[in-house]
């Protein structure tokens, strides 16, 4: 599999009751070659981390993206596997 990795800052809060007070966040994605999301991390300004993958699709806070990433929105935000795994392997 030819995985790709992306990082994107989201300057708005979630608007959701459980997570809105956590602040803005940065998303990290591992995708397949077709940009389907395989793993997803949401790292909030307050330090909280949400992680989703095919074994842990969703919880009360959110869930794994069910749409392909749009390459036009992410092409300038590609990162290395090492950078992704550094965040993925942090305890949450």
Coordinates of N, CA, C and O in Angstrom, one line a residue, residues 26-78:
X26 N -5.4 20.6 15.1 CA -4.6 20.2 13.9 C -5.0 18.7 13.6 O -5.0 17.9 14.5
X27 N -5.3 18.5 12.4 CA -5.7 17.1 11.9 C -4.4 16.5 11.3 O -3.7 17.2 10.6
X28 N -4.3 15.2 11.5 CA -3.3 14.4 10.9 C -4.0 13.2 10.2 O -4.8 12.6 10.9
X29 N -3.6 12.9 9.0 CA -4.3 11.8 8.3 C -3.2 10.9 7.7 O -2.2 11.3 7.1
X30 N -3.5 9.6 7.7 CA -2.8 8.6 6.9 C -3.9 8.2 5.9 O -5.0 7.8 6.3
X31 N -3.5 8.2 4.6 CA -4.4 7.8 3.6 C -3.8 6.7 2.7 O -2.6 6.5 2.7
X32 N -4.7 6.0 1.9 CA -4.2 5.1 0.9 C -3.8 5.9 -0.3 O -4.0 7.2 -0.3
X33 N -3.4 5.3 -1.4 CA -3.0 6.0 -2.6 C -4.1 6.8 -3.2 O -3.9 7.8 -4.0
X34 N -5.4 6.4 -2.9 CA -6.6 7.1 -3.5 C -7.1 8.2 -2.5 O -8.2 8.8 -2.7
X35 N -6.3 8.5 -1.4 CA -6.7 9.5 -0.4 C -7.9 9.1 0.4 O -8.5 10.0 1.0
X36 N -8.2 7.8 0.5 CA -9.1 7.4 1.5 C -8.4 7.4 2.9 O -7.3 6.9 3.0
X37 N -9.1 7.9 3.9 CA -8.5 8.0 5.2 C -8.4 6.7 5.9 O -9.4 6.0 6.1
X38 N -7.2 6.3 6.4 CA -7.0 5.0 7.1 C -6.9 5.3 8.6 O -7.4 4.5 9.4
X39 N -6.1 6.3 8.9 CA -6.0 6.7 10.3 C -6.1 8.2 10.4 O -5.7 8.9 9.4
X40 N -6.7 8.7 11.5 CA -6.9 10.1 11.7 C -6.6 10.5 13.1 O -7.0 9.8 14.0
X41 N -6.0 11.6 13.3 CA -5.7 12.2 14.6 C -6.2 13.6 14.6 O -6.0 14.4 13.6
X42 N -6.8 14.0 15.7 CA -7.2 15.4 15.9 C -6.5 15.8 17.2 O -6.9 15.3 18.3
X43 N -5.5 16.7 17.1 CA -4.8 17.2 18.2 C -5.3 18.6 18.6 O -5.1 19.6 17.8
X44 N -5.9 18.8 19.7 CA -6.5 20.1 20.1 C -5.5 20.9 20.8 O -4.5 20.5 21.4
X45 N -5.7 22.2 20.8 CA -4.9 23.2 21.5 C -4.6 22.9 22.9 O -3.6 23.1 23.5
X46 N -5.7 22.4 23.6 CA -5.5 22.1 25.0 C -4.7 20.8 25.3 O -4.6 20.3 26.4
X47 N -4.3 20.1 24.2 CA -3.5 18.9 24.4 C -4.2 17.6 24.2 O -3.6 16.5 24.1
X48 N -5.5 17.6 24.2 CA -6.3 16.4 24.1 C -6.1 15.9 22.6 O -6.0 16.7 21.7
X49 N -6.1 14.6 22.5 CA -5.9 13.9 21.2 C -7.1 12.9 21.0 O -7.4 12.1 21.9
X50 N -7.7 13.0 19.8 CA -8.6 12.0 19.4 C -8.0 11.2 18.2 O -7.4 11.8 17.3
X51 N -8.1 9.8 18.3 CA -7.5 9.0 17.3 C -8.5 8.0 16.8 O -9.3 7.4 17.6
X52 N -8.5 7.8 15.4 CA -9.5 6.9 14.8 C -8.8 6.1 13.7 O -7.9 6.6 13.1
X53 N -9.2 4.8 13.6 CA -8.7 4.0 12.5 C -9.8 3.0 12.2 O -10.9 3.1 12.7
X54 N -9.5 2.0 11.3 CA -10.5 1.0 10.9 C -11.0 0.1 12.1 O -12.0 -0.4 12.0
X55 N -10.2 0.0 13.1 CA -10.5 -0.8 14.3 C -11.3 0.1 15.3 O -12.0 -0.5 16.2
X56 N -11.1 1.4 15.3 CA -11.8 2.3 16.2 C -12.4 3.4 15.4 O -11.8 4.5 15.3
X57 N -13.6 3.2 14.8 CA -14.1 4.1 13.9 C -14.7 5.4 14.5 O -14.7 6.4 13.9
X58 N -15.3 5.3 15.7 CA -15.9 6.5 16.3 C -16.2 6.3 17.7 O -16.1 5.2 18.3
X59 N -16.4 7.4 18.4 CA -16.8 7.5 19.8 C -17.7 8.7 20.0 O -18.1 9.3 19.0
X60 N -17.9 9.1 21.2 CA -18.8 10.2 21.5 C -18.3 11.5 21.1 O -19.0 12.5 21.0
X61 N -17.0 11.6 20.8 CA -16.3 12.8 20.4 C -16.2 13.1 18.9 O -16.1 14.2 18.4
X62 N -16.3 12.0 18.1 CA -16.1 12.1 16.7 C -15.9 10.8 16.0 O -16.2 9.7 16.6
X63 N -15.3 10.8 14.8 CA -15.0 9.5 14.1 C -14.1 9.7 12.9 O -13.8 10.8 12.5
X64 N -13.8 8.6 12.3 CA -12.9 8.5 11.2 C -13.6 9.1 10.0 O -14.8 8.9 9.7
X65 N -12.9 10.0 9.2 CA -13.5 10.6 8.0 C -14.0 9.5 7.1 O -13.3 8.5 6.9
X66 N -15.1 9.7 6.5 CA -15.7 8.7 5.6 C -15.6 9.2 4.1 O -16.2 8.6 3.3
X67 N -15.0 10.3 3.9 CA -14.8 10.8 2.5 C -13.3 10.9 2.2 O -12.5 11.1 3.1
X68 N -13.0 10.8 0.9 CA -11.6 10.9 0.5 C -11.2 12.4 0.7 O -12.0 13.3 0.7
X69 N -9.9 12.6 1.0 CA -9.4 13.9 1.1 C -9.3 14.5 -0.3 O -9.1 13.8 -1.3
X70 N -9.6 15.8 -0.4 CA -9.5 16.5 -1.7 C -8.0 17.0 -1.8 O -7.5 17.8 -1.0
X71 N -7.3 16.5 -2.8 CA -5.9 16.7 -3.0 C -5.6 18.2 -3.1 O -4.6 18.7 -2.6
X72 N -6.5 19.0 -3.7 CA -6.3 20.4 -3.8 C -6.2 21.1 -2.5 O -5.5 22.1 -2.3
X73 N -6.9 20.6 -1.5 CA -6.9 21.2 -0.1 C -5.7 20.7 0.7 O -5.4 21.3 1.7
X74 N -5.1 19.6 0.3 CA -4.0 19.0 1.2 C -2.7 18.9 0.5 O -1.7 18.6 1.2
X75 N -2.5 19.2 -0.8 CA -1.3 19.0 -1.5 C -0.1 19.8 -0.8 O 1.0 19.3 -0.8
X76 N -0.3 20.9 -0.2 CA 0.7 21.7 0.4 C 0.9 21.3 1.9 O 1.7 21.9 2.6
X77 N 0.2 20.3 2.3 CA 0.2 19.9 3.7 C 0.7 18.4 3.9 O 0.4 17.8 4.9
X78 N 1.4 17.9 2.9 CA 1.9 16.5 3.0 C 3.1 16.5 4.0 O 3.9 17.4 4.1

